[in-house]
Amino acid sequence: MDKTSVLAITKNGVKIGENLKKIFPDWNIFAPSKFSNERKDIIWYHEPTSEKIVELFKNSNALICLFSLGAVIRLIAPHLKDKKTDPAVIVIDDKTNFVISVLSGHIGGANELTQEIADKLQALPVVTTAADVNKTIAVDLVGREFNWKIDDDSTVTKISAHMVNEEPIGVFQDAGNKNWFKELPKNVSIYKNLDDLKKSNSKAYLIISDRVVDKELYKESVIYRPPSLVIGIGLHWDTTKETIKEGIENCLEKFKLSPKSIAKLVSIKKPQDVQGLIDLGKEMRIPVEYVNREDLAEISAPNPSDTVKAFEGTASVSEAAAMKVSGGELIVEKQKFPPNLTIAIARIVN
């Protein structure tokens, strides 16, 4: 984990820190200067620990404290914000009997890191989050390894409660990697379509889709957005960012697709990249990929154009680019926005 800090405040803690440094050489170990043994791989600090821990809490992705749980809680409590921004906090006792996940167990990764440290130190991992204890689905982590986004996280806590209480949960998926859970808990059922899902006796739903979902489902669902859509774009050298953006938004709205599922913007490789497309990619924080005209010419697109072939050397740009890069199926055929833009959308098949 990036920016992992270890804070030791006892002599035994310093020894544990030295051991952790051997196992995890990229971690930074901090200890009071009064214990200095001239080891250069430990950062010896002079300020009060109450100040140092605040600095590390605010500037670390994970903070590992080698002293009592109670003291750690008292020191960090005034600085807690929320589980989206607080770092993972782990406590290890002075004899390395226990490795305790204290804060940001799921989103912050404290639970996973706790298990890893405990395995290395041959200590007992202590994880108390309900999903882990009950060995069920951690709703806030579904698809994380596949870069799925939660559409609206305001329902996560409620749906998580239904999950750990083993109430009926319905799942619908029409996009994204299917291997997000090895074995579903007995209270979780998969449905082939949204109508069957709504008719089921499920108390809550997990919906994995790149499509816009009926508002009536939102209150009882966690909706995950996989990066499954590849937007193919045919354009001129002077097509503006605003024009491209408006075209994409028009297509997404017309075909009821979520912008949160856009994986890439793709187009033909020109002698000079179109500035409007570069700027839009940066604004949307979506990668832009270019395909050589020779590769596009090999794709059998449904709506080829002699005019496009005359100008670009290939009969299709938007459809062919979307199909080529996605490796999947075209779900939105070429949409024209005269005089200088076409949009097509393909879905990545996992």
Coordinates of C-alpha atoms in Angstrom, one line a residue:
M1 CA 0.0 0.0 0.0
D2 CA 1.3 3.5 -0.9
K3 CA 2.4 5.8 1.9
T4 CA 2.4 3.3 4.8
S5 CA 3.7 4.8 8.0
V6 CA 4.6 2.8 11.2
L7 CA 4.6 4.6 14.5
A8 CA 6.5 3.1 17.4
I9 CA 6.7 4.7 20.9
T10 CA 8.3 2.0 23.0
K11 CA 11.6 0.1 22.8
N12 CA 9.8 -3.1 21.9
G13 CA 7.8 -1.1 19.3
V14 CA 11.1 0.0 17.7
K15 CA 12.2 -3.6 17.4
I16 CA 8.9 -4.5 15.8
G17 CA 9.3 -1.5 13.5
E18 CA 12.7 -2.7 12.5
N19 CA 11.3 -6.1 11.7
L20 CA 8.5 -4.7 9.6
K21 CA 11.0 -2.6 7.7
K22 CA 12.8 -5.8 6.7
I23 CA 9.5 -7.4 5.5
F24 CA 8.1 -4.2 3.9
P25 CA 11.1 -2.1 2.9
D26 CA 9.0 0.7 1.3
W27 CA 7.3 1.5 4.6
N28 CA 8.4 4.5 6.7
I29 CA 9.1 3.7 10.4
F30 CA 8.8 6.6 12.9
A31 CA 10.0 6.6 16.5
P32 CA 10.9 9.1 19.3
S33 CA 14.4 10.4 19.1
K34 CA 15.0 9.4 22.8
F35 CA 15.2 5.8 21.5
S36 CA 17.6 6.6 18.7
N37 CA 20.1 3.8 18.0
E38 CA 21.5 5.6 14.9
R39 CA 19.7 3.3 12.5
K40 CA 19.2 5.3 9.3
D41 CA 16.2 3.3 8.1
I42 CA 14.1 4.7 11.0
I43 CA 12.9 8.3 11.1
W44 CA 13.6 9.7 14.6
Y45 CA 11.2 12.5 15.5
H46 CA 11.5 15.1 18.3
E47 CA 8.0 16.5 18.5
P48 CA 5.4 15.1 20.9
T49 CA 3.8 11.8 19.7
S50 CA 0.4 13.5 19.9
E51 CA 1.5 15.8 17.2
K52 CA 3.3 13.3 15.1
I53 CA 0.4 10.9 14.9
V54 CA -1.8 13.6 13.6
E55 CA 0.7 14.4 10.8
L56 CA 1.0 10.8 9.9
F57 CA -2.8 10.3 10.0
K58 CA -3.3 13.1 7.5
N59 CA -0.5 12.2 5.2
S60 CA -0.6 8.4 5.0
N61 CA -2.7 5.8 3.2
A62 CA -2.1 3.4 6.1
L63 CA -1.0 4.1 9.6
I64 CA 0.3 1.2 11.8
C65 CA 0.6 2.0 15.5
L66 CA 2.8 -0.2 17.7
F67 CA 1.1 0.7 21.0
S68 CA -2.2 0.3 22.8
L69 CA -5.5 0.4 21.0
G70 CA -7.0 2.8 23.6
A71 CA -4.2 5.3 23.2
V72 CA -4.5 5.2 19.4
I73 CA -8.2 5.8 19.5
R74 CA -7.9 8.8 21.9
L75 CA -5.2 10.4 19.7
I76 CA -6.9 10.0 16.3
A77 CA -10.5 10.5 17.3
P78 CA -10.6 14.3 16.9
H79 CA -9.3 13.9 13.3
L80 CA -11.7 11.3 11.9
K81 CA -13.7 12.4 8.8
D82 CA -15.3 9.6 6.9
K83 CA -14.5 6.1 5.5
K84 CA -13.8 7.5 2.0
T85 CA -10.9 9.7 3.1
D86 CA -9.6 8.3 6.5
P87 CA -6.5 6.2 6.1
A88 CA -6.4 2.5 7.1
V89 CA -5.4 2.3 10.8
I90 CA -3.9 -0.8 12.3
V91 CA -2.7 -1.5 15.9
I92 CA -0.1 -4.1 16.8
D93 CA 0.5 -4.8 20.5
D94 CA 3.9 -4.6 22.1
K95 CA 4.5 -8.4 21.9
T96 CA 3.1 -8.9 18.4
N97 CA 0.3 -11.2 19.7
F98 CA -2.4 -9.3 17.8
V99 CA -2.7 -7.3 14.6
I100 CA -6.0 -5.3 14.9
S101 CA -7.9 -3.6 12.1
V102 CA -9.1 -0.4 13.6
L103 CA -10.3 2.0 10.9
S104 CA -11.2 1.9 7.2
G105 CA -11.3 -1.8 7.1
H106 CA -12.9 -2.2 3.7
I107 CA -12.4 0.9 1.5
G108 CA -9.1 1.8 3.1
G109 CA -7.8 -1.7 3.0
A110 CA -7.1 -2.2 6.7
N111 CA -8.6 -5.6 6.9
E112 CA -6.6 -7.0 4.0
L113 CA -3.4 -5.4 5.3
T114 CA -4.1 -6.7 8.8
Q115 CA -4.3 -10.3 7.5
E116 CA -1.0 -9.8 5.5
I117 CA 0.9 -8.4 8.4
A118 CA -0.4 -11.1 10.8
D119 CA 0.7 -13.8 8.4
K120 CA 4.2 -12.3 8.2
L121 CA 4.5 -11.8 11.9
Q122 CA 2.8 -15.1 12.8
A123 CA 0.3 -13.1 14.9
L124 CA -3.4 -13.3 15.3
P125 CA -5.4 -11.0 13.0
V126 CA -8.4 -9.2 14.6
V127 CA -11.0 -8.1 12.1
T128 CA -14.5 -7.2 13.4
T129 CA -16.4 -5.9 10.3
A130 CA -19.6 -7.9 10.0
A131 CA -19.1 -8.9 6.3
D132 CA -15.7 -10.4 7.1
V133 CA -16.8 -12.1 10.3
N134 CA -19.8 -13.7 8.6
K135 CA -17.8 -14.4 5.5
T136 CA -20.4 -12.8 3.3
I137 CA -20.3 -10.1 0.5
A138 CA -18.7 -6.8 1.5
V139 CA -21.2 -4.6 -0.4
D140 CA -18.8 -1.6 -0.6
L141 CA -16.0 -3.7 -2.1
V142 CA -17.8 -5.5 -4.9
G143 CA -15.9 -5.2 -8.1
R144 CA -13.2 -3.0 -6.6
E145 CA -10.5 -5.1 -8.2
F146 CA -12.1 -4.5 -11.6
N147 CA -12.4 -0.7 -11.1
W148 CA -16.2 -0.7 -10.7
K149 CA -17.7 2.5 -9.4
I150 CA -20.7 2.7 -7.1
D151 CA -23.3 4.9 -8.7
D152 CA -24.6 6.3 -5.4
D153 CA -23.0 5.1 -2.1
S154 CA -25.8 6.5 0.1
T155 CA -27.5 3.1 0.2
V156 CA -24.4 1.0 1.0
T157 CA -24.9 1.0 4.7
K158 CA -28.6 -0.1 4.5
I159 CA -27.9 -2.8 1.9
S160 CA -24.9 -4.0 3.9
A161 CA -27.2 -4.5 6.9
H162 CA -29.6 -6.6 4.8
M163 CA -26.6 -8.7 3.6
V164 CA -25.0 -9.4 7.0
N165 CA -28.5 -10.2 8.5
E166 CA -28.9 -12.8 5.8
E167 CA -32.0 -11.3 4.3
P168 CA -32.8 -12.2 0.7
I169 CA -30.6 -10.2 -1.8
G170 CA -31.2 -10.2 -5.5
V171 CA -28.4 -9.7 -8.1
F172 CA -28.7 -8.6 -11.7
Q173 CA -25.7 -8.3 -13.9
D174 CA -25.5 -7.4 -17.6
A175 CA -22.0 -5.9 -17.8
G176 CA -18.6 -6.3 -16.3
N177 CA -16.5 -9.3 -15.1
K178 CA -18.6 -12.2 -13.9
N179 CA -16.0 -13.5 -11.5
W180 CA -16.6 -11.0 -8.7
F181 CA -17.5 -13.6 -6.1
K182 CA -16.4 -17.2 -5.9
E183 CA -19.3 -18.6 -4.0
L184 CA -22.5 -16.6 -3.3
P185 CA -24.0 -16.7 0.2
K186 CA -27.2 -18.7 0.5
N187 CA -29.3 -15.5 0.9
V188 CA -28.1 -14.2 -2.5
S189 CA -29.8 -15.1 -5.8
I190 CA -29.1 -14.1 -9.3
Y191 CA -31.8 -13.0 -11.7
K192 CA -31.7 -12.9 -15.5
N193 CA -33.5 -9.6 -15.9
L194 CA -34.7 -6.6 -14.0
D195 CA -38.3 -7.6 -14.2
D196 CA -37.6 -10.9 -12.4
L197 CA -35.5 -9.0 -9.9
K198 CA -38.3 -6.6 -9.1
K199 CA -40.8 -9.4 -8.7
S200 CA -38.6 -11.4 -6.4
N201 CA -38.9 -11.4 -2.6
S202 CA -35.5 -9.7 -2.3
K203 CA -35.1 -7.1 0.5
A204 CA -32.4 -5.4 -1.5
Y205 CA -30.6 -5.6 -4.8
L206 CA -27.0 -5.5 -6.2
I207 CA -27.2 -4.3 -9.8
I208 CA -24.1 -4.5 -12.0
S209 CA -24.8 -2.7 -15.2
D210 CA -23.8 0.1 -17.6
R211 CA -27.4 0.9 -18.3
V212 CA -29.6 3.6 -16.6
V213 CA -31.8 1.9 -14.0
D214 CA -35.3 2.8 -13.0
K215 CA -35.4 5.3 -10.2
E216 CA -37.8 3.0 -8.2
L217 CA -34.9 0.5 -7.8
Y218 CA -32.4 3.0 -6.5
K219 CA -33.6 3.2 -2.9
E220 CA -33.1 -0.5 -2.3
S221 CA -30.1 -1.1 -4.5
V222 CA -26.4 -0.6 -4.7
I223 CA -25.7 -0.1 -8.4
Y224 CA -22.2 -0.8 -9.7
R225 CA -20.8 0.7 -12.9
P226 CA -18.2 -1.4 -14.6
P227 CA -15.9 0.3 -17.1
S228 CA -17.5 -1.5 -20.0
L229 CA -18.3 1.1 -22.6
V230 CA -15.9 2.1 -25.4
I231 CA -16.9 5.3 -27.2
G232 CA -15.9 5.4 -30.9
I233 CA -15.5 8.9 -32.3
G234 CA -15.3 10.1 -35.9
L235 CA -14.3 13.7 -36.1
H236 CA -12.5 16.5 -38.0
W237 CA -9.2 18.1 -37.0
D238 CA -11.1 21.1 -35.7
T239 CA -14.0 19.4 -33.9
T240 CA -14.3 21.1 -30.5
K241 CA -14.3 19.6 -27.0
E242 CA -17.9 20.9 -26.5
T243 CA -19.1 19.3 -29.7
I244 CA -17.7 15.9 -28.8
K245 CA -19.0 16.1 -25.2
E246 CA -22.5 17.1 -26.4
G247 CA -22.5 14.2 -28.9
I248 CA -21.5 11.7 -26.3
E249 CA -24.0 13.0 -23.8
N250 CA -26.8 12.8 -26.4
C251 CA -26.0 9.2 -27.2
L252 CA -25.8 8.1 -23.6
E253 CA -29.1 9.7 -22.8
K254 CA -30.8 8.4 -25.9
F255 CA -29.7 4.8 -25.3
K256 CA -30.0 5.0 -21.5
L257 CA -26.3 4.3 -20.8
S258 CA -24.3 5.5 -17.7
P259 CA -21.4 7.9 -18.3
K260 CA -19.8 6.3 -15.2
S261 CA -19.2 3.1 -17.3
I262 CA -17.1 4.8 -20.0
A263 CA -13.8 3.0 -20.2
K264 CA -12.2 4.7 -23.2
L265 CA -12.6 7.3 -25.9
V266 CA -11.3 6.0 -29.2
S267 CA -10.7 7.4 -32.7
I268 CA -8.5 7.1 -35.8
K269 CA -4.8 8.0 -35.5
K270 CA -4.4 11.2 -37.5
P271 CA -1.2 13.0 -38.4
Q272 CA -1.9 15.3 -35.5
D273 CA -4.2 14.5 -32.5
V274 CA -7.4 16.5 -32.3
Q275 CA -7.1 19.0 -29.5
G276 CA -10.8 18.8 -28.7
L277 CA -10.6 15.1 -28.0
I278 CA -7.4 15.5 -25.9
D279 CA -9.1 18.2 -23.8
L280 CA -12.3 16.2 -23.3
G281 CA -10.3 13.1 -22.2
K282 CA -8.5 15.2 -19.6
E283 CA -11.7 16.8 -18.4
M284 CA -13.6 13.5 -18.1
R285 CA -10.5 11.7 -16.8
I286 CA -11.0 9.0 -19.4
P287 CA -8.1 7.6 -21.5
V288 CA -8.1 8.4 -25.2
E289 CA -6.8 5.7 -27.6
Y290 CA -6.0 5.9 -31.3
V291 CA -6.2 3.2 -33.9
N292 CA -4.3 3.1 -37.2
R293 CA -6.4 3.4 -40.3
E294 CA -5.1 0.0 -41.6
D295 CA -6.4 -1.7 -38.5
L296 CA -9.8 0.0 -38.8
A297 CA -10.1 -1.0 -42.4
E298 CA -10.0 -4.6 -41.4
I299 CA -13.2 -4.3 -39.2
S300 CA -16.5 -5.1 -40.8
A301 CA -18.7 -2.3 -39.5
P302 CA -22.4 -2.2 -40.1
N303 CA -22.5 1.3 -41.5
P304 CA -19.5 1.9 -43.8
S305 CA -19.2 5.2 -45.7
D306 CA -17.6 5.9 -49.1
T307 CA -17.1 9.5 -48.0
V308 CA -15.3 8.5 -44.9
K309 CA -13.1 6.1 -46.9
A310 CA -12.2 8.9 -49.3
F311 CA -11.1 11.2 -46.4
E312 CA -9.7 8.7 -43.9
G313 CA -8.6 5.7 -45.9
T314 CA -11.1 3.5 -44.1
A315 CA -14.9 3.1 -44.5
S316 CA -15.6 3.4 -40.8
V317 CA -14.1 5.3 -37.9
S318 CA -16.5 5.5 -35.0
E319 CA -18.0 2.0 -35.3
A320 CA -14.7 0.3 -36.3
A321 CA -12.7 2.0 -33.5
A322 CA -15.3 1.1 -30.9
M323 CA -15.4 -2.5 -32.1
K324 CA -11.7 -2.9 -32.4
V325 CA -10.7 -1.5 -29.0
S326 CA -13.6 -3.1 -27.0
G327 CA -13.2 -6.5 -28.6
G328 CA -16.9 -6.8 -28.0
E329 CA -20.3 -6.0 -29.4
L330 CA -21.5 -2.7 -30.9
I331 CA -24.5 -1.6 -28.9
V332 CA -25.0 1.9 -30.4
E333 CA -24.5 2.1 -34.2
K334 CA -23.1 5.2 -35.7
Q335 CA -24.9 8.4 -34.7
K336 CA -24.3 11.4 -36.9
F337 CA -23.9 14.9 -35.6
P338 CA -23.3 17.0 -38.8
P339 CA -21.0 18.4 -39.9
N340 CA -18.0 17.0 -38.1
L341 CA -18.9 14.3 -35.6
T342 CA -20.0 10.6 -35.4
I343 CA -20.4 8.5 -32.3
A344 CA -20.7 4.8 -31.8
I345 CA -20.6 2.7 -28.6
A346 CA -19.4 -0.9 -28.0
R347 CA -19.5 -3.0 -24.9
I348 CA -16.4 -4.8 -23.6
V349 CA -17.2 -8.5 -23.2
N350 CA -15.4 -10.1 -20.3

